PDB file of C-alpha atoms in Angstrom:
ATOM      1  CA  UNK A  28      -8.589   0.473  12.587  1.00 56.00           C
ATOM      2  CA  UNK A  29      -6.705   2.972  14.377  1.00 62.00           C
ATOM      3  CA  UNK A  30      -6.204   6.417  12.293  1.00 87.00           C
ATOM      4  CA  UNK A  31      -2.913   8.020  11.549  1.00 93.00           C
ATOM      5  CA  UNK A  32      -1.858  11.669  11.587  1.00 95.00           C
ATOM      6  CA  UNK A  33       1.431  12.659   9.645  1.00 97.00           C
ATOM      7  CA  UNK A  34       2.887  15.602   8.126  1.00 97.00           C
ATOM      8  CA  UNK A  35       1.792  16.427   4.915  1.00 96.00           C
ATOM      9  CA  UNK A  36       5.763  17.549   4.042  1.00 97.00           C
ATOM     10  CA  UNK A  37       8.776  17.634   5.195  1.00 97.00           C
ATOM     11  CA  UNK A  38      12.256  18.394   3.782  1.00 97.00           C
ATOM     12  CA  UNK A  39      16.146  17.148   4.648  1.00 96.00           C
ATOM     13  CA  UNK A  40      19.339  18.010   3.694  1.00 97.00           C
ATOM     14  CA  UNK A  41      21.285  15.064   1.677  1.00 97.00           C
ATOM     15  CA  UNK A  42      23.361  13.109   4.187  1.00 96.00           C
ATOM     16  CA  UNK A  43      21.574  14.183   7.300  1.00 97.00           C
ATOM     17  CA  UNK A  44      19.119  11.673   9.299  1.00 97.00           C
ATOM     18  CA  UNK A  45      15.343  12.228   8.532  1.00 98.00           C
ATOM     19  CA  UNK A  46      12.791  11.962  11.194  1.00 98.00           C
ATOM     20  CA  UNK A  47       9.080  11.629  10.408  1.00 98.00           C
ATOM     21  CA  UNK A  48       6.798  11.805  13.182  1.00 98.00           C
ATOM     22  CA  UNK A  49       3.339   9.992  12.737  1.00 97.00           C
ATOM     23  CA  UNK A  50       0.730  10.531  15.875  1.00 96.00           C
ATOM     24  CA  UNK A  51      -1.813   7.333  16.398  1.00 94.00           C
ATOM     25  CA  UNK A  52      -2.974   7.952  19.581  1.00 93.00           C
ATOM     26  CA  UNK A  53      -6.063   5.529  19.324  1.00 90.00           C
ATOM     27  CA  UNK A  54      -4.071   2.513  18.310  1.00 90.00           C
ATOM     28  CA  UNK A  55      -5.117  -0.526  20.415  1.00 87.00           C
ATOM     29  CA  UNK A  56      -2.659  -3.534  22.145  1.00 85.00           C
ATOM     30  CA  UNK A  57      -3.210  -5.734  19.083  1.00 82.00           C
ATOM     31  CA  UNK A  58      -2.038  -3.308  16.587  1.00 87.00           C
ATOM     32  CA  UNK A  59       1.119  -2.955  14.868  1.00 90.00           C
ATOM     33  CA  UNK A  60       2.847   0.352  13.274  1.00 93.00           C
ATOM     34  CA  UNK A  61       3.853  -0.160   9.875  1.00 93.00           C
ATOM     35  CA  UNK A  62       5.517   1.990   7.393  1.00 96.00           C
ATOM     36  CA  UNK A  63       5.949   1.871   3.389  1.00 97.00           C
ATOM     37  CA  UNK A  64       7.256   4.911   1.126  1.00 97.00           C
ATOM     38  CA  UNK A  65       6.342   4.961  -2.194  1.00 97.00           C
ATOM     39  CA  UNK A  66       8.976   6.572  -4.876  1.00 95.00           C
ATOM     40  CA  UNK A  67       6.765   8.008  -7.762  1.00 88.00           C
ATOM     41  CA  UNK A  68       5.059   6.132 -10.025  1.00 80.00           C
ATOM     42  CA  UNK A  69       6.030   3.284  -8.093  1.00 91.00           C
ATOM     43  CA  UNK A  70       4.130   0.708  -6.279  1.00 94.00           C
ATOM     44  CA  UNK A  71       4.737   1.257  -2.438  1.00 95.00           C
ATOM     45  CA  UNK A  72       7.603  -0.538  -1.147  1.00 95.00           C
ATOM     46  CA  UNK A  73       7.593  -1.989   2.624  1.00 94.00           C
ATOM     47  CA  UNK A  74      10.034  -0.274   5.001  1.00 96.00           C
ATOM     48  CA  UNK A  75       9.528  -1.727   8.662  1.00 95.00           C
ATOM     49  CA  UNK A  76       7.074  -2.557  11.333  1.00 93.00           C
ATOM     50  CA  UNK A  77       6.759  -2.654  15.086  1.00 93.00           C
ATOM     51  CA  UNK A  78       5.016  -3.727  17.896  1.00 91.00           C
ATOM     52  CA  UNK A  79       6.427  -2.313  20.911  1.00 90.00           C
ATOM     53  CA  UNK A  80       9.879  -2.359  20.746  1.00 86.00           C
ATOM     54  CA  UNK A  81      12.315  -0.240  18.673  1.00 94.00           C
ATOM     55  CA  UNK A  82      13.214  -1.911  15.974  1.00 96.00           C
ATOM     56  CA  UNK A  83      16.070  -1.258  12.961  1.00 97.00           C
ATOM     57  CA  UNK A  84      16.678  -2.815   9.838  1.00 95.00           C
ATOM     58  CA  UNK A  85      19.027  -2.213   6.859  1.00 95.00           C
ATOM     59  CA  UNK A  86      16.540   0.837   5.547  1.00 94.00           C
ATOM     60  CA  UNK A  87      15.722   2.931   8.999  1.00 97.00           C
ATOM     61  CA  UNK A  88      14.830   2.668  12.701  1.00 98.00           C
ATOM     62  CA  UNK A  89      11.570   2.545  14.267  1.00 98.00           C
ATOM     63  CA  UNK A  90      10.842   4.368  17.446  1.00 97.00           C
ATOM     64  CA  UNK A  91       7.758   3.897  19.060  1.00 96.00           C
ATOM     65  CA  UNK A  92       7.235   5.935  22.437  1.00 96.00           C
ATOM     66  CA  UNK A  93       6.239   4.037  25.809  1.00 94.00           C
ATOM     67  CA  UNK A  94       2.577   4.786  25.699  1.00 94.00           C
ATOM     68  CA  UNK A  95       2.698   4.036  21.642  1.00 94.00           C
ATOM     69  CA  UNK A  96       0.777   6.664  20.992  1.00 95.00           C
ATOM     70  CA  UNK A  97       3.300   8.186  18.350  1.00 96.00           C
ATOM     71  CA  UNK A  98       6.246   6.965  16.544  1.00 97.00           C
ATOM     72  CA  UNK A  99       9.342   8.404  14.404  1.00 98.00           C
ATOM     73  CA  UNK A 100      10.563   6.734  11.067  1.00 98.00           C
ATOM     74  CA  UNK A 101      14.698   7.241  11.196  1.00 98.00           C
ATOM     75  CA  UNK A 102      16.365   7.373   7.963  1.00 97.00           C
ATOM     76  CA  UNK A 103      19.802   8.039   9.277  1.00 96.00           C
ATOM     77  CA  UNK A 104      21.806   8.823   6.055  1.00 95.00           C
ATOM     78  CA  UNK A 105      19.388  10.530   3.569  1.00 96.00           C
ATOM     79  CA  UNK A 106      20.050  10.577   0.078  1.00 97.00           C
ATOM     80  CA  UNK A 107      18.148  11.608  -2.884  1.00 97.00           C
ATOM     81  CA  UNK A 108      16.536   8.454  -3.966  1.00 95.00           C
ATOM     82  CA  UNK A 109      14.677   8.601  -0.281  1.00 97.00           C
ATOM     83  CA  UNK A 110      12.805  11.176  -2.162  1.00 97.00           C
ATOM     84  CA  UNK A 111       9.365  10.068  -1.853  1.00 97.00           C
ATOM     85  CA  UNK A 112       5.684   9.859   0.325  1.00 97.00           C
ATOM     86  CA  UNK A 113       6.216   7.996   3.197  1.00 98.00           C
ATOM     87  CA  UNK A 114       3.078   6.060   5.040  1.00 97.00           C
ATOM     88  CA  UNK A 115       2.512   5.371   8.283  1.00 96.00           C
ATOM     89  CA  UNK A 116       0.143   2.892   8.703  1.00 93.00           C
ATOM     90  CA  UNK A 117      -1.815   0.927  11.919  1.00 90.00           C
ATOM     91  CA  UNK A 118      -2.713  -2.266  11.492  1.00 85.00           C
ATOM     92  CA  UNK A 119      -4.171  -5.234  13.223  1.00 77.00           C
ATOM     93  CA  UNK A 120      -2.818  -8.416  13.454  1.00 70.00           C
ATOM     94  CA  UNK A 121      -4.762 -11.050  14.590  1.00 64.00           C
ATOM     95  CA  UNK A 122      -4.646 -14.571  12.862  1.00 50.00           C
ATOM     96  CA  UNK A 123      -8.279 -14.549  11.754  1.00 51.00           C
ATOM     97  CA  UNK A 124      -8.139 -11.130   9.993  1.00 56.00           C
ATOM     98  CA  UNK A 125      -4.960 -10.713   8.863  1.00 58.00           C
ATOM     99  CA  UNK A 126      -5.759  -6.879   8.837  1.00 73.00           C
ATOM    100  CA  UNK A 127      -6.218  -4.287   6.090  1.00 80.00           C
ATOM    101  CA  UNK A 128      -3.666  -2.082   5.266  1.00 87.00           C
ATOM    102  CA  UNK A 129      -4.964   1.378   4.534  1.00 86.00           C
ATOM    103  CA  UNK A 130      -3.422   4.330   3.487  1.00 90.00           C
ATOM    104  CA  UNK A 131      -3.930   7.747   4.911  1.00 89.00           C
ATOM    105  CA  UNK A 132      -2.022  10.571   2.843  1.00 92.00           C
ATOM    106  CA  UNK A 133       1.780  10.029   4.162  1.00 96.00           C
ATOM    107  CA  UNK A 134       4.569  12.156   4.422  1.00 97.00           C
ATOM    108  CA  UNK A 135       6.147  13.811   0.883  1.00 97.00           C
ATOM    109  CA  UNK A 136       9.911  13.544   1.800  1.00 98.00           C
ATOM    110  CA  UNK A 137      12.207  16.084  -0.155  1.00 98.00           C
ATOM    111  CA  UNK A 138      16.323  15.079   0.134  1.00 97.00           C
ATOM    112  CA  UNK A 139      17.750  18.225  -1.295  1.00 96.00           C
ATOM    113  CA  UNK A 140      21.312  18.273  -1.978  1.00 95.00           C
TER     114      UNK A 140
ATOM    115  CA  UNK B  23       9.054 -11.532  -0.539  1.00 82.00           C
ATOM    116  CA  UNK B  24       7.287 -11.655  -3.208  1.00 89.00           C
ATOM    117  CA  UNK B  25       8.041 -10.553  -6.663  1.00 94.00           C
ATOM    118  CA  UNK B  26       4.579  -8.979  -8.629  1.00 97.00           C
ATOM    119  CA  UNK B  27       3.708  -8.345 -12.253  1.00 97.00           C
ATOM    120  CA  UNK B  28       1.204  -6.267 -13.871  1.00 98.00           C
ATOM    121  CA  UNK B  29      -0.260  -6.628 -17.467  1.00 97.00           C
ATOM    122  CA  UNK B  30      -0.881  -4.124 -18.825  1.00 97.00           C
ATOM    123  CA  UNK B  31       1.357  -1.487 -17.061  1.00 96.00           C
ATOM    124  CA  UNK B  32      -0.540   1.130 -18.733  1.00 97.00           C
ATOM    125  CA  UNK B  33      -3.426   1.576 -21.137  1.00 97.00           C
ATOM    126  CA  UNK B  34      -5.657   4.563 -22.379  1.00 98.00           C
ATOM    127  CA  UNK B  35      -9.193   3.481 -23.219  1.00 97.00           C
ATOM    128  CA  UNK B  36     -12.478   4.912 -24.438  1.00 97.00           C
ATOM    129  CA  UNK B  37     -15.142   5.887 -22.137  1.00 97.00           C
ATOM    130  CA  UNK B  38     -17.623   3.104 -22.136  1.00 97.00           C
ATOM    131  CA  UNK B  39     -15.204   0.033 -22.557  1.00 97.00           C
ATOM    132  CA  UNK B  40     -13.641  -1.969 -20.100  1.00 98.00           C
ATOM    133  CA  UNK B  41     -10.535  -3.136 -19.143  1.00 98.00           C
ATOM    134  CA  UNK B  42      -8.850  -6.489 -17.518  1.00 98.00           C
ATOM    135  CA  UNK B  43      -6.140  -6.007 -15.492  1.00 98.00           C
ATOM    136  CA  UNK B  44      -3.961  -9.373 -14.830  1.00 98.00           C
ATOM    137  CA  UNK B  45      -1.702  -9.634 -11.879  1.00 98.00           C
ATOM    138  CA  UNK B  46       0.648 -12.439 -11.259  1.00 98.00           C
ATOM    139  CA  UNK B  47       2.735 -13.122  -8.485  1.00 97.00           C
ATOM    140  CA  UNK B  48       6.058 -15.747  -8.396  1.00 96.00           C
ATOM    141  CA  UNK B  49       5.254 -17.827  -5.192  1.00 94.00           C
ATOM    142  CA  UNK B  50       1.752 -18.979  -3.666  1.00 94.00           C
ATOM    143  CA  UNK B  51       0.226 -16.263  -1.135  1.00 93.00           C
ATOM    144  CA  UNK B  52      -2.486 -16.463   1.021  1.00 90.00           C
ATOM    145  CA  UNK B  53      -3.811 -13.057   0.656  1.00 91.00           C
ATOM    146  CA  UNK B  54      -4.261 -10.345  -2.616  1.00 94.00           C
ATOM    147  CA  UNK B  55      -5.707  -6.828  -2.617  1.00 96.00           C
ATOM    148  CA  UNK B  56      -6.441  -4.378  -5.000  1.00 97.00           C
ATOM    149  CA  UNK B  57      -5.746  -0.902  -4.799  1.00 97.00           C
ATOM    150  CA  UNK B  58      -6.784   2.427  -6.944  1.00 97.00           C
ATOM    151  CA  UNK B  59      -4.398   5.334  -6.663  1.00 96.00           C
ATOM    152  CA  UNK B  60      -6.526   8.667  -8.452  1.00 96.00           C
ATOM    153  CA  UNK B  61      -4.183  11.155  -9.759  1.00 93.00           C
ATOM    154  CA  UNK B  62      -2.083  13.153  -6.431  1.00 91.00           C
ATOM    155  CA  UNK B  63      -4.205  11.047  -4.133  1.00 93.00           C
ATOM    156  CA  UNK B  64      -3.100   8.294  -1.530  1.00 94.00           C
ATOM    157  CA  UNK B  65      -4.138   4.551  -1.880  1.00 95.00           C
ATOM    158  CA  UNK B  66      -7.864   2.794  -1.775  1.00 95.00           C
ATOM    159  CA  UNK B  67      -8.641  -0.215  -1.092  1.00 95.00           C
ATOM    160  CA  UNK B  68     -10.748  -1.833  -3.789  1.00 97.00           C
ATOM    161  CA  UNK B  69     -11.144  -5.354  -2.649  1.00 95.00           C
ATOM    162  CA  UNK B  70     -10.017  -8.789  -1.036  1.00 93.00           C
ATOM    163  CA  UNK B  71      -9.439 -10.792  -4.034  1.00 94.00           C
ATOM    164  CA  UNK B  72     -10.553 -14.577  -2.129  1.00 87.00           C
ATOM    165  CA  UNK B  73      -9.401 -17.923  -4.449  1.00 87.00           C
ATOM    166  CA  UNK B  74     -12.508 -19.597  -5.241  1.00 83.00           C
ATOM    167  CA  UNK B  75     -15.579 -17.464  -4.328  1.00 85.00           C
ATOM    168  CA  UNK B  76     -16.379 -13.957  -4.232  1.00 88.00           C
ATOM    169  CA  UNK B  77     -14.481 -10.692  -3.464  1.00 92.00           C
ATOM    170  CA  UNK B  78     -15.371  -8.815  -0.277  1.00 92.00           C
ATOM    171  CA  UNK B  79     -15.513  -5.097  -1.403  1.00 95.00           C
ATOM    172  CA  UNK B  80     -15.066  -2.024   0.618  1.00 94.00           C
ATOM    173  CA  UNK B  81     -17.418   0.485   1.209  1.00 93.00           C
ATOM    174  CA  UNK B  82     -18.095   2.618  -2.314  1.00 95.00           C
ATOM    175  CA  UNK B  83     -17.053  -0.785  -4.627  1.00 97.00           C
ATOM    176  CA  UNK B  84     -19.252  -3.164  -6.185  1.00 96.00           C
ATOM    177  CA  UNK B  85     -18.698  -6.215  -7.932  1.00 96.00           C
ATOM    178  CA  UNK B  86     -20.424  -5.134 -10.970  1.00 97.00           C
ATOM    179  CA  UNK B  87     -17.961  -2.271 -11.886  1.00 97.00           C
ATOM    180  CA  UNK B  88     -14.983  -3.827 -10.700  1.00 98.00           C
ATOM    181  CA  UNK B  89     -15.405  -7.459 -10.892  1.00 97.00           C
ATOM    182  CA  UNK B  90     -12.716  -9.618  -9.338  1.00 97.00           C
ATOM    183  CA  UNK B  91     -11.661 -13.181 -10.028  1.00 95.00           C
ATOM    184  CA  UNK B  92      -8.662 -15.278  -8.506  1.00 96.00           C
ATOM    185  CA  UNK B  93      -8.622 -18.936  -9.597  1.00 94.00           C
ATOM    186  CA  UNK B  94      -5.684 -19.801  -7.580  1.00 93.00           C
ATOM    187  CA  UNK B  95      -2.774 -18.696  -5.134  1.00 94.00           C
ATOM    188  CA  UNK B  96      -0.664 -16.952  -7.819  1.00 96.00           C
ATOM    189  CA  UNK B  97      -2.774 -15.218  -9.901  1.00 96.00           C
ATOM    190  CA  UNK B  98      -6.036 -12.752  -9.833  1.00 97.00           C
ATOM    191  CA  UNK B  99      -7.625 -10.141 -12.322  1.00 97.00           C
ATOM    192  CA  UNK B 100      -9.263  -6.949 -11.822  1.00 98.00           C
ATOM    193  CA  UNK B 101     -11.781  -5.560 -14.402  1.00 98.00           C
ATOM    194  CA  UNK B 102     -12.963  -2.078 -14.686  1.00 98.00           C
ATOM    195  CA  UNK B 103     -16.184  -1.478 -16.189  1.00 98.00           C
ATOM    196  CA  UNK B 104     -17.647   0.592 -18.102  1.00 97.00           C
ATOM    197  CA  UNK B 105     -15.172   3.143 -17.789  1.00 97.00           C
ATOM    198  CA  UNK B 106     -15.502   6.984 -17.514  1.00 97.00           C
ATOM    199  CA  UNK B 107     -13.040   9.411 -17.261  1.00 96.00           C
ATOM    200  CA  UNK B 108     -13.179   9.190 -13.445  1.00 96.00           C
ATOM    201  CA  UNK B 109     -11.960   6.121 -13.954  1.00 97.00           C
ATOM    202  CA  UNK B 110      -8.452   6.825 -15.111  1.00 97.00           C
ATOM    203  CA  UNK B 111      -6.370   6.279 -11.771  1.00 97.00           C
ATOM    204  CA  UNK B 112      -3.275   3.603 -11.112  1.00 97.00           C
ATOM    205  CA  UNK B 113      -4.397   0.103 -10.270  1.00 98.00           C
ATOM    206  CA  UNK B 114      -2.300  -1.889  -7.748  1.00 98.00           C
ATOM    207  CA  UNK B 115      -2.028  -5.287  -6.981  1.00 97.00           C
ATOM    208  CA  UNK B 116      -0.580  -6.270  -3.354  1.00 96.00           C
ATOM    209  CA  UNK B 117      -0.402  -9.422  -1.802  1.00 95.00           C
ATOM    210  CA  UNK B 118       0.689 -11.559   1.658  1.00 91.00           C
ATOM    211  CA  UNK B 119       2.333 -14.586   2.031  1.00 89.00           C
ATOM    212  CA  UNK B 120       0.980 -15.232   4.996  1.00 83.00           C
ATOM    213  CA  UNK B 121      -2.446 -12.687   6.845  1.00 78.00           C
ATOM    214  CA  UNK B 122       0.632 -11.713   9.599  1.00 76.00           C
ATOM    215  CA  UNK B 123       3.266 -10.955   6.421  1.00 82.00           C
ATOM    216  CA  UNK B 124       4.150  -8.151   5.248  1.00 86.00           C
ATOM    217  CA  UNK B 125       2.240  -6.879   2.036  1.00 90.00           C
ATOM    218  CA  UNK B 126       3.756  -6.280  -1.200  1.00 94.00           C
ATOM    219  CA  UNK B 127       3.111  -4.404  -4.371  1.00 96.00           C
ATOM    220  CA  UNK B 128       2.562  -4.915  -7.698  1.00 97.00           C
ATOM    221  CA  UNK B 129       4.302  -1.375 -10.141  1.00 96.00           C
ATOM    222  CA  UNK B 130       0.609  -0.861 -10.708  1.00 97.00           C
ATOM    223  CA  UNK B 131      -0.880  -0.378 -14.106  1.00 97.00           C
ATOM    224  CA  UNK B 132      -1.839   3.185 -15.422  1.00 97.00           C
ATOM    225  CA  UNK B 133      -5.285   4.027 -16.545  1.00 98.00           C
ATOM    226  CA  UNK B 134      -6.222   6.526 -18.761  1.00 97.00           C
ATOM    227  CA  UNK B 135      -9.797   7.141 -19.962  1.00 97.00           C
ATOM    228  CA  UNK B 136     -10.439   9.479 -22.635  1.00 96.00           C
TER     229      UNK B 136
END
């Protein structure tokens, strides 16, 4: 599986967008970018995947650059409770294998008011 | 989705024991993992929990300290052997609906060995 390279920290200003950057420059055609946060002491909670395409849901936007070598996780309103580790996460997706889903050591988001 | 429990959600235990872990999820899925979350550390994958035959274990987990069962698509049970203060980590559950789904988690159960 391809290997991910994030940030170990970043921090944003309540109310402003947050942008974390993830590098997987090895990633192959059959893989998709996935990312999950996980609030403390919580189980990790899915946040959204792509392919190719950009994609947006109610949580954040995905961009994922032409060559996707790299992508950027858009929260476009922070607020406190976004306060946590964010994962970025490659991850194969043929029928047969399903693909594993493992974790490299994320992104600690800190919202400060 | 897919809505997980956990039993216990935490525990402390003496060195030496062992502990089941019980994870139960509220539809049928075709896929459940377990993960081990040591203390300020990301998540490992333990295992492939597979309904009706044996786990498939990653690399640095064997069956015999962390046996596995799953007797059908809703429900599967960790055990950790045993135990040592190493040990003491948070154990997640996570599971697909489908191998293309996306995975969910159990809140994970909180291990203390003393």
């Amino acid at each position: 599986d391809a290997k991910t390279t994030q940030p170990p920290s970043m921090d944003c200003a309540e109310g402003r967008a947050a942008n974390l950057p993830c590098n997987h420059s090895t990633i192959s055609g059959n893989e998709y970018v996935y990312w999950y946060r996980q609030i403390h002491s919580q189980g990790p909670q899915y946040i959204i995947h792509g392919l190719k395409n950009n994609e947006t849901n109610e949580m954040a936007s995905l961009i994922i650059t032409e060559d996707r070598k790299s992508s950027t996780l858009i929260l476009p309103h922070a607020t406190l409770r976004d306060t946590a580790v964010y994962y970025c996460i490659v991850r194969p997706t043929s029928y047969n294998q399903g693909g594993k889903l493992i974790f490299g050591q994320g992104t600690e988001l800190s919202v400060k008011p | 989705s897919a809505v997980i429990s956990q039993k216990p959600s935490r525990d402390i235990c003496q060195r030496g024991t062992s502990l089941t872990i019980q994870c139960q999820v509220d539809s049928q899925v075709t896929m459940m993992f377990w993960y081990r979350q040591q203390p300020g550390q990301s998540l490992t994958l333990i295992a492939t929990a597979n309904q009706g035959s044996e786990a498939t274990y990653e690399s640095g987990f064997v069956i015999d300290k962390f046996p596995i069962s799953r007797p059908n698509l809703t429900f599967s049970t960790l055990t950790v052997s045993n135990m040592s203060p190493e040990d003491s980590s948070i154990y997640l559950c996570s599971v697909r609906i489908s191998p293309q789904s996306e995975q969910y988690f159990g809140p994970g159960t909180r291990l203390t060995v003393t």
